[in-house]
Amino acid sequence: MRKQQRLRTRTAESRAFADRVQIVMNLTSRLNMLPFDDLEARSAILDEIFGGSVPDSLSILPPFYCDYGLGASFGERVFINQGCFFLDFGGISIGDGVLIGPRVTLTTAGHPVEPAERYDFITHAPIVIEDDVWIGAAATVTPGVTVGRGSVVGAGAVVAKDVPPLSVVTGTSVVERRRLRPASAADV
């Protein structure tokens, strides 16, 4: 994965991350229980989730799920439909005029693929969604991806590499990239 960084688990830094996740999980729970027409309370909770004021033109329809909050930034006239998941520890940057369909997942974090390392690190890399992008329902954008200006990501697509500007991408597939080494008994 390009631009990938690692956070070692069982450290003060990972504990601070976990503490922030607890705070944001409580905030998103409160957000998702508000009456739909309580825009003032919704705006106040979104400001808390994202660690500061968000653009007035940002529209996020609940339910909405976020795990960190401090890694996300938004341009003007951004619309995020219901049921979206933002795992933003690695950073999510969303440009102006972006439309995000229902049940979209933007995930910037994961774990190493090698079995012996999976519990020792959280991997993360930023996602950049440039201006005037439309991401269709239930699409997933993975860590380290940039979706270029004016592009469309089709419903249900899994985006694991950069999308050039003014492109339409669709589909999912399973492509075997490599074989992993089995974990030894000492690694488990």
JSON list of C-alpha atoms in Angstrom, two decimals:
[
{"chain": "A", "resi": 1, "resn": "MET", "atom": "CA", "xyz": [0.00, 0.00, 0.00]},
{"chain": "A", "resi": 2, "resn": "ARG", "atom": "CA", "xyz": [1.39, 3.39, -0.99]},
{"chain": "A", "resi": 3, "resn": "LYS", "atom": "CA", "xyz": [1.85, 6.10, 1.64]},
{"chain": "A", "resi": 4, "resn": "GLN", "atom": "CA", "xyz": [1.22, 3.55, 4.39]},
{"chain": "A", "resi": 5, "resn": "GLN", "atom": "CA", "xyz": [2.29, 4.31, 7.92]},
{"chain": "A", "resi": 6, "resn": "ARG", "atom": "CA", "xyz": [2.18, 2.09, 10.98]},
{"chain": "A", "resi": 7, "resn": "LEU", "atom": "CA", "xyz": [1.01, 2.67, 14.52]},
{"chain": "A", "resi": 8, "resn": "ARG", "atom": "CA", "xyz": [2.45, 0.11, 16.94]},
{"chain": "A", "resi": 9, "resn": "THR", "atom": "CA", "xyz": [-0.23, -1.31, 19.24]},
{"chain": "A", "resi": 10, "resn": "ARG", "atom": "CA", "xyz": [0.14, -1.40, 23.03]},
{"chain": "A", "resi": 11, "resn": "THR", "atom": "CA", "xyz": [1.83, 2.02, 23.16]},
{"chain": "A", "resi": 12, "resn": "ALA", "atom": "CA", "xyz": [0.85, 5.39, 24.60]},
{"chain": "A", "resi": 13, "resn": "GLU", "atom": "CA", "xyz": [0.09, 6.63, 21.08]},
{"chain": "A", "resi": 14, "resn": "SER", "atom": "CA", "xyz": [-2.19, 3.67, 20.31]},
{"chain": "A", "resi": 15, "resn": "ARG", "atom": "CA", "xyz": [-3.91, 4.12, 23.69]},
{"chain": "A", "resi": 16, "resn": "ALA", "atom": "CA", "xyz": [-4.60, 7.78, 22.83]},
{"chain": "A", "resi": 17, "resn": "PHE", "atom": "CA", "xyz": [-6.06, 6.63, 19.50]},
{"chain": "A", "resi": 18, "resn": "ALA", "atom": "CA", "xyz": [-8.27, 4.07, 21.26]},
{"chain": "A", "resi": 19, "resn": "ASP", "atom": "CA", "xyz": [-9.42, 6.71, 23.76]},
{"chain": "A", "resi": 20, "resn": "ARG", "atom": "CA", "xyz": [-10.38, 9.06, 20.91]},
{"chain": "A", "resi": 21, "resn": "VAL", "atom": "CA", "xyz": [-12.28, 6.23, 19.20]},
{"chain": "A", "resi": 22, "resn": "GLN", "atom": "CA", "xyz": [-14.36, 5.75, 22.37]},
{"chain": "A", "resi": 23, "resn": "ILE", "atom": "CA", "xyz": [-15.21, 9.46, 22.44]},
{"chain": "A", "resi": 24, "resn": "VAL", "atom": "CA", "xyz": [-16.23, 9.53, 18.77]},
{"chain": "A", "resi": 25, "resn": "MET", "atom": "CA", "xyz": [-18.24, 6.31, 19.04]},
{"chain": "A", "resi": 26, "resn": "ASN", "atom": "CA", "xyz": [-20.26, 7.91, 21.83]},
{"chain": "A", "resi": 27, "resn": "LEU", "atom": "CA", "xyz": [-20.71, 11.10, 19.80]},
{"chain": "A", "resi": 28, "resn": "THR", "atom": "CA", "xyz": [-21.88, 9.22, 16.68]},
{"chain": "A", "resi": 29, "resn": "SER", "atom": "CA", "xyz": [-24.28, 7.23, 18.83]},
{"chain": "A", "resi": 30, "resn": "ARG", "atom": "CA", "xyz": [-25.76, 10.51, 20.10]},
{"chain": "A", "resi": 31, "resn": "LEU", "atom": "CA", "xyz": [-25.85, 11.93, 16.56]},
{"chain": "A", "resi": 32, "resn": "ASN", "atom": "CA", "xyz": [-27.76, 8.94, 15.25]},
{"chain": "A", "resi": 33, "resn": "MET", "atom": "CA", "xyz": [-30.40, 9.17, 18.00]},
{"chain": "A", "resi": 34, "resn": "LEU", "atom": "CA", "xyz": [-31.32, 12.81, 17.33]},
{"chain": "A", "resi": 35, "resn": "PRO", "atom": "CA", "xyz": [-34.64, 13.68, 15.72]},
{"chain": "A", "resi": 36, "resn": "PHE", "atom": "CA", "xyz": [-33.98, 14.13, 12.01]},
{"chain": "A", "resi": 37, "resn": "ASP", "atom": "CA", "xyz": [-35.09, 17.77, 12.02]},
{"chain": "A", "resi": 38, "resn": "ASP", "atom": "CA", "xyz": [-32.81, 18.83, 14.93]},
{"chain": "A", "resi": 39, "resn": "LEU", "atom": "CA", "xyz": [-30.24, 20.43, 12.63]},
{"chain": "A", "resi": 40, "resn": "GLU", "atom": "CA", "xyz": [-28.72, 22.63, 15.34]},
{"chain": "A", "resi": 41, "resn": "ALA", "atom": "CA", "xyz": [-27.88, 19.69, 17.62]},
{"chain": "A", "resi": 42, "resn": "ARG", "atom": "CA", "xyz": [-26.66, 17.64, 14.64]},
{"chain": "A", "resi": 43, "resn": "SER", "atom": "CA", "xyz": [-24.31, 20.46, 13.62]},
{"chain": "A", "resi": 44, "resn": "ALA", "atom": "CA", "xyz": [-22.97, 20.81, 17.17]},
{"chain": "A", "resi": 45, "resn": "ILE", "atom": "CA", "xyz": [-22.20, 17.09, 17.45]},
{"chain": "A", "resi": 46, "resn": "LEU", "atom": "CA", "xyz": [-20.54, 17.04, 14.02]},
{"chain": "A", "resi": 47, "resn": "ASP", "atom": "CA", "xyz": [-18.30, 19.91, 15.18]},
{"chain": "A", "resi": 48, "resn": "GLU", "atom": "CA", "xyz": [-17.32, 17.78, 18.20]},
{"chain": "A", "resi": 49, "resn": "ILE", "atom": "CA", "xyz": [-16.70, 14.67, 16.09]},
{"chain": "A", "resi": 50, "resn": "PHE", "atom": "CA", "xyz": [-14.49, 16.52, 13.62]},
{"chain": "A", "resi": 51, "resn": "GLY", "atom": "CA", "xyz": [-12.70, 18.65, 16.20]},
{"chain": "A", "resi": 52, "resn": "GLY", "atom": "CA", "xyz": [-13.85, 22.04, 14.94]},
{"chain": "A", "resi": 53, "resn": "SER", "atom": "CA", "xyz": [-16.40, 23.78, 12.85]},
{"chain": "A", "resi": 54, "resn": "VAL", "atom": "CA", "xyz": [-17.42, 22.12, 9.59]},
{"chain": "A", "resi": 55, "resn": "PRO", "atom": "CA", "xyz": [-18.66, 24.06, 6.54]},
{"chain": "A", "resi": 56, "resn": "ASP", "atom": "CA", "xyz": [-22.28, 25.21, 6.79]},
{"chain": "A", "resi": 57, "resn": "SER", "atom": "CA", "xyz": [-22.85, 23.67, 3.35]},
{"chain": "A", "resi": 58, "resn": "LEU", "atom": "CA", "xyz": [-21.81, 20.17, 4.56]},
{"chain": "A", "resi": 59, "resn": "SER", "atom": "CA", "xyz": [-24.79, 17.83, 4.70]},
{"chain": "A", "resi": 60, "resn": "ILE", "atom": "CA", "xyz": [-24.43, 14.48, 6.50]},
{"chain": "A", "resi": 61, "resn": "LEU", "atom": "CA", "xyz": [-27.59, 12.38, 6.79]},
{"chain": "A", "resi": 62, "resn": "PRO", "atom": "CA", "xyz": [-27.73, 10.04, 9.76]},
{"chain": "A", "resi": 63, "resn": "PRO", "atom": "CA", "xyz": [-27.06, 7.35, 10.54]},
{"chain": "A", "resi": 64, "resn": "PHE", "atom": "CA", "xyz": [-23.37, 8.19, 10.17]},
{"chain": "A", "resi": 65, "resn": "TYR", "atom": "CA", "xyz": [-20.44, 6.31, 11.64]},
{"chain": "A", "resi": 66, "resn": "CYS", "atom": "CA", "xyz": [-16.93, 7.61, 12.23]},
{"chain": "A", "resi": 67, "resn": "ASP", "atom": "CA", "xyz": [-14.15, 6.20, 14.39]},
{"chain": "A", "resi": 68, "resn": "TYR", "atom": "CA", "xyz": [-11.66, 9.06, 14.91]},
{"chain": "A", "resi": 69, "resn": "GLY", "atom": "CA", "xyz": [-12.98, 12.34, 13.51]},
{"chain": "A", "resi": 70, "resn": "LEU", "atom": "CA", "xyz": [-9.82, 14.40, 13.73]},
{"chain": "A", "resi": 71, "resn": "GLY", "atom": "CA", "xyz": [-8.54, 13.06, 10.40]},
{"chain": "A", "resi": 72, "resn": "ALA", "atom": "CA", "xyz": [-11.43, 14.25, 8.20]},
{"chain": "A", "resi": 73, "resn": "SER", "atom": "CA", "xyz": [-11.72, 17.54, 6.34]},
{"chain": "A", "resi": 74, "resn": "PHE", "atom": "CA", "xyz": [-14.48, 18.78, 4.03]},
{"chain": "A", "resi": 75, "resn": "GLY", "atom": "CA", "xyz": [-14.84, 21.25, 1.20]},
{"chain": "A", "resi": 76, "resn": "GLU", "atom": "CA", "xyz": [-17.96, 23.23, 0.40]},
{"chain": "A", "resi": 77, "resn": "ARG", "atom": "CA", "xyz": [-21.26, 21.70, -0.84]},
{"chain": "A", "resi": 78, "resn": "VAL", "atom": "CA", "xyz": [-20.45, 18.13, 0.27]},
{"chain": "A", "resi": 79, "resn": "PHE", "atom": "CA", "xyz": [-23.39, 15.73, 0.57]},
{"chain": "A", "resi": 80, "resn": "ILE", "atom": "CA", "xyz": [-23.04, 12.46, 2.50]},
{"chain": "A", "resi": 81, "resn": "ASN", "atom": "CA", "xyz": [-26.05, 10.16, 2.39]},
{"chain": "A", "resi": 82, "resn": "GLN", "atom": "CA", "xyz": [-27.28, 7.76, 5.09]},
{"chain": "A", "resi": 83, "resn": "GLY", "atom": "CA", "xyz": [-25.35, 4.87, 6.57]},
{"chain": "A", "resi": 84, "resn": "CYS", "atom": "CA", "xyz": [-21.81, 5.92, 5.66]},
{"chain": "A", "resi": 85, "resn": "PHE", "atom": "CA", "xyz": [-18.69, 4.76, 7.51]},
{"chain": "A", "resi": 86, "resn": "PHE", "atom": "CA", "xyz": [-15.58, 6.95, 7.77]},
{"chain": "A", "resi": 87, "resn": "LEU", "atom": "CA", "xyz": [-12.54, 5.31, 9.37]},
{"chain": "A", "resi": 88, "resn": "ASP", "atom": "CA", "xyz": [-10.39, 8.42, 9.19]},
{"chain": "A", "resi": 89, "resn": "PHE", "atom": "CA", "xyz": [-7.29, 7.84, 11.35]},
{"chain": "A", "resi": 90, "resn": "GLY", "atom": "CA", "xyz": [-5.08, 8.02, 8.24]},
{"chain": "A", "resi": 91, "resn": "GLY", "atom": "CA", "xyz": [-6.82, 11.17, 6.99]},
{"chain": "A", "resi": 92, "resn": "ILE", "atom": "CA", "xyz": [-9.78, 11.74, 4.69]},
{"chain": "A", "resi": 93, "resn": "SER", "atom": "CA", "xyz": [-9.80, 14.89, 2.57]},
{"chain": "A", "resi": 94, "resn": "ILE", "atom": "CA", "xyz": [-13.03, 15.61, 0.68]},
{"chain": "A", "resi": 95, "resn": "GLY", "atom": "CA", "xyz": [-13.08, 18.40, -1.90]},
{"chain": "A", "resi": 96, "resn": "ASP", "atom": "CA", "xyz": [-15.82, 20.78, -2.99]},
{"chain": "A", "resi": 97, "resn": "GLY", "atom": "CA", "xyz": [-19.04, 19.54, -4.59]},
{"chain": "A", "resi": 98, "resn": "VAL", "atom": "CA", "xyz": [-18.59, 15.88, -3.61]},
{"chain": "A", "resi": 99, "resn": "LEU", "atom": "CA", "xyz": [-21.62, 13.56, -3.50]},
{"chain": "A", "resi": 100, "resn": "ILE", "atom": "CA", "xyz": [-21.35, 10.39, -1.40]},
{"chain": "A", "resi": 101, "resn": "GLY", "atom": "CA", "xyz": [-24.11, 7.81, -1.72]},
{"chain": "A", "resi": 102, "resn": "PRO", "atom": "CA", "xyz": [-25.66, 5.70, 1.03]},
{"chain": "A", "resi": 103, "resn": "ARG", "atom": "CA", "xyz": [-23.61, 3.01, 2.81]},
{"chain": "A", "resi": 104, "resn": "VAL", "atom": "CA", "xyz": [-20.27, 4.22, 1.39]},
{"chain": "A", "resi": 105, "resn": "THR", "atom": "CA", "xyz": [-17.18, 3.20, 3.37]},
{"chain": "A", "resi": 106, "resn": "LEU", "atom": "CA", "xyz": [-14.02, 5.30, 3.37]},
{"chain": "A", "resi": 107, "resn": "THR", "atom": "CA", "xyz": [-11.44, 3.36, 5.36]},
{"chain": "A", "resi": 108, "resn": "THR", "atom": "CA", "xyz": [-7.94, 4.66, 5.93]},
{"chain": "A", "resi": 109, "resn": "ALA", "atom": "CA", "xyz": [-6.81, 2.03, 8.44]},
{"chain": "A", "resi": 110, "resn": "GLY", "atom": "CA", "xyz": [-6.14, -1.68, 8.52]},
{"chain": "A", "resi": 111, "resn": "HIS", "atom": "CA", "xyz": [-3.58, -4.19, 9.71]},
{"chain": "A", "resi": 112, "resn": "PRO", "atom": "CA", "xyz": [-0.47, -5.71, 8.14]},
{"chain": "A", "resi": 113, "resn": "VAL", "atom": "CA", "xyz": [-1.25, -8.66, 5.88]},
{"chain": "A", "resi": 114, "resn": "GLU", "atom": "CA", "xyz": [1.40, -10.91, 7.42]},
{"chain": "A", "resi": 115, "resn": "PRO", "atom": "CA", "xyz": [-0.25, -13.00, 10.17]},
{"chain": "A", "resi": 116, "resn": "ALA", "atom": "CA", "xyz": [2.68, -12.57, 12.55]},
{"chain": "A", "resi": 117, "resn": "GLU", "atom": "CA", "xyz": [2.29, -8.75, 12.48]},
{"chain": "A", "resi": 118, "resn": "ARG", "atom": "CA", "xyz": [-1.49, -8.27, 12.48]},
{"chain": "A", "resi": 119, "resn": "TYR", "atom": "CA", "xyz": [-1.90, -7.66, 16.20]},
{"chain": "A", "resi": 120, "resn": "ASP", "atom": "CA", "xyz": [1.24, -5.53, 16.50]},
{"chain": "A", "resi": 121, "resn": "PHE", "atom": "CA", "xyz": [0.35, -2.65, 14.20]},
{"chain": "A", "resi": 122, "resn": "ILE", "atom": "CA", "xyz": [-2.46, -0.56, 12.78]},
{"chain": "A", "resi": 123, "resn": "THR", "atom": "CA", "xyz": [-1.64, 0.51, 9.24]},
{"chain": "A", "resi": 124, "resn": "HIS", "atom": "CA", "xyz": [-3.01, 3.71, 7.82]},
{"chain": "A", "resi": 125, "resn": "ALA", "atom": "CA", "xyz": [-2.82, 5.87, 4.70]},
{"chain": "A", "resi": 126, "resn": "PRO", "atom": "CA", "xyz": [-4.83, 8.92, 3.58]},
{"chain": "A", "resi": 127, "resn": "ILE", "atom": "CA", "xyz": [-7.77, 8.99, 1.21]},
{"chain": "A", "resi": 128, "resn": "VAL", "atom": "CA", "xyz": [-8.19, 12.06, -1.01]},
{"chain": "A", "resi": 129, "resn": "ILE", "atom": "CA", "xyz": [-11.50, 12.70, -2.77]},
{"chain": "A", "resi": 130, "resn": "GLU", "atom": "CA", "xyz": [-10.97, 15.62, -5.14]},
{"chain": "A", "resi": 131, "resn": "ASP", "atom": "CA", "xyz": [-13.59, 18.19, -6.23]},
{"chain": "A", "resi": 132, "resn": "ASP", "atom": "CA", "xyz": [-16.86, 17.20, -7.95]},
{"chain": "A", "resi": 133, "resn": "VAL", "atom": "CA", "xyz": [-16.56, 13.45, -7.35]},
{"chain": "A", "resi": 134, "resn": "TRP", "atom": "CA", "xyz": [-19.64, 11.25, -7.06]},
{"chain": "A", "resi": 135, "resn": "ILE", "atom": "CA", "xyz": [-19.29, 8.01, -5.09]},
{"chain": "A", "resi": 136, "resn": "GLY", "atom": "CA", "xyz": [-22.21, 5.62, -5.61]},
{"chain": "A", "resi": 137, "resn": "ALA", "atom": "CA", "xyz": [-24.09, 3.58, -3.02]},
{"chain": "A", "resi": 138, "resn": "ALA", "atom": "CA", "xyz": [-22.19, 0.96, -1.01]},
{"chain": "A", "resi": 139, "resn": "ALA", "atom": "CA", "xyz": [-18.82, 1.69, -2.63]},
{"chain": "A", "resi": 140, "resn": "THR", "atom": "CA", "xyz": [-15.66, 1.14, -0.57]},
{"chain": "A", "resi": 141, "resn": "VAL", "atom": "CA", "xyz": [-12.53, 3.27, -0.90]},
{"chain": "A", "resi": 142, "resn": "THR", "atom": "CA", "xyz": [-9.42, 1.73, 0.67]},
{"chain": "A", "resi": 143, "resn": "PRO", "atom": "CA", "xyz": [-6.37, 3.31, 2.34]},
{"chain": "A", "resi": 144, "resn": "GLY", "atom": "CA", "xyz": [-4.02, 5.41, 0.24]},
{"chain": "A", "resi": 145, "resn": "VAL", "atom": "CA", "xyz": [-6.42, 6.06, -2.66]},
{"chain": "A", "resi": 146, "resn": "THR", "atom": "CA", "xyz": [-6.96, 9.35, -4.46]},
{"chain": "A", "resi": 147, "resn": "VAL", "atom": "CA", "xyz": [-10.18, 9.74, -6.48]},
{"chain": "A", "resi": 148, "resn": "GLY", "atom": "CA", "xyz": [-9.49, 12.36, -9.14]},
{"chain": "A", "resi": 149, "resn": "ARG", "atom": "CA", "xyz": [-11.53, 15.47, -9.85]},
{"chain": "A", "resi": 150, "resn": "GLY", "atom": "CA", "xyz": [-14.89, 14.96, -11.53]},
{"chain": "A", "resi": 151, "resn": "SER", "atom": "CA", "xyz": [-14.78, 11.15, -11.37]},
{"chain": "A", "resi": 152, "resn": "VAL", "atom": "CA", "xyz": [-17.61, 8.73, -10.63]},
{"chain": "A", "resi": 153, "resn": "VAL", "atom": "CA", "xyz": [-17.22, 5.61, -8.51]},
{"chain": "A", "resi": 154, "resn": "GLY", "atom": "CA", "xyz": [-20.04, 3.23, -9.35]},
{"chain": "A", "resi": 155, "resn": "ALA", "atom": "CA", "xyz": [-22.31, 1.66, -6.75]},
{"chain": "A", "resi": 156, "resn": "GLY", "atom": "CA", "xyz": [-20.73, -1.29, -4.99]},
{"chain": "A", "resi": 157, "resn": "ALA", "atom": "CA", "xyz": [-17.25, -0.66, -6.37]},
{"chain": "A", "resi": 158, "resn": "VAL", "atom": "CA", "xyz": [-14.18, -1.47, -4.31]},
{"chain": "A", "resi": 159, "resn": "VAL", "atom": "CA", "xyz": [-11.52, 1.13, -5.08]},
{"chain": "A", "resi": 160, "resn": "ALA", "atom": "CA", "xyz": [-8.02, -0.07, -4.19]},
{"chain": "A", "resi": 161, "resn": "LYS", "atom": "CA", "xyz": [-5.99, 2.14, -6.54]},
{"chain": "A", "resi": 162, "resn": "ASP", "atom": "CA", "xyz": [-6.06, 5.76, -7.63]},
{"chain": "A", "resi": 163, "resn": "VAL", "atom": "CA", "xyz": [-8.84, 6.89, -9.97]},
{"chain": "A", "resi": 164, "resn": "PRO", "atom": "CA", "xyz": [-7.70, 9.36, -12.65]},
{"chain": "A", "resi": 165, "resn": "PRO", "atom": "CA", "xyz": [-9.61, 12.63, -13.01]},
{"chain": "A", "resi": 166, "resn": "LEU", "atom": "CA", "xyz": [-12.84, 12.54, -15.06]},
{"chain": "A", "resi": 167, "resn": "SER", "atom": "CA", "xyz": [-13.08, 8.72, -14.98]},
{"chain": "A", "resi": 168, "resn": "VAL", "atom": "CA", "xyz": [-15.90, 6.30, -14.26]},
{"chain": "A", "resi": 169, "resn": "VAL", "atom": "CA", "xyz": [-14.94, 3.15, -12.33]},
{"chain": "A", "resi": 170, "resn": "THR", "atom": "CA", "xyz": [-17.16, 0.23, -11.40]},
{"chain": "A", "resi": 171, "resn": "GLY", "atom": "CA", "xyz": [-17.04, -3.32, -10.19]},
{"chain": "A", "resi": 172, "resn": "THR", "atom": "CA", "xyz": [-15.56, -5.65, -7.66]},
{"chain": "A", "resi": 173, "resn": "SER", "atom": "CA", "xyz": [-13.34, -8.63, -8.14]},
{"chain": "A", "resi": 174, "resn": "VAL", "atom": "CA", "xyz": [-11.08, -10.95, -6.24]},
{"chain": "A", "resi": 175, "resn": "VAL", "atom": "CA", "xyz": [-7.54, -10.94, -7.54]},
{"chain": "A", "resi": 176, "resn": "GLU", "atom": "CA", "xyz": [-4.94, -13.06, -5.77]},
{"chain": "A", "resi": 177, "resn": "ARG", "atom": "CA", "xyz": [-1.96, -10.78, -5.27]},
{"chain": "A", "resi": 178, "resn": "ARG", "atom": "CA", "xyz": [0.38, -13.13, -3.45]},
{"chain": "A", "resi": 179, "resn": "ARG", "atom": "CA", "xyz": [0.53, -16.04, -1.05]},
{"chain": "A", "resi": 180, "resn": "LEU", "atom": "CA", "xyz": [1.21, -15.43, 2.64]},
{"chain": "A", "resi": 181, "resn": "ARG", "atom": "CA", "xyz": [3.56, -17.43, 4.81]},
{"chain": "A", "resi": 182, "resn": "PRO", "atom": "CA", "xyz": [1.82, -19.55, 7.43]},
{"chain": "A", "resi": 183, "resn": "ALA", "atom": "CA", "xyz": [2.29, -18.29, 10.98]},
{"chain": "A", "resi": 184, "resn": "SER", "atom": "CA", "xyz": [4.51, -20.47, 13.10]},
{"chain": "A", "resi": 185, "resn": "ALA", "atom": "CA", "xyz": [3.35, -21.65, 16.51]},
{"chain": "A", "resi": 186, "resn": "ALA", "atom": "CA", "xyz": [5.78, -19.18, 18.12]},
{"chain": "A", "resi": 187, "resn": "ASP", "atom": "CA", "xyz": [4.08, -16.25, 16.32]},
{"chain": "A", "resi": 188, "resn": "VAL", "atom": "CA", "xyz": [0.60, -17.03, 17.62]}
]
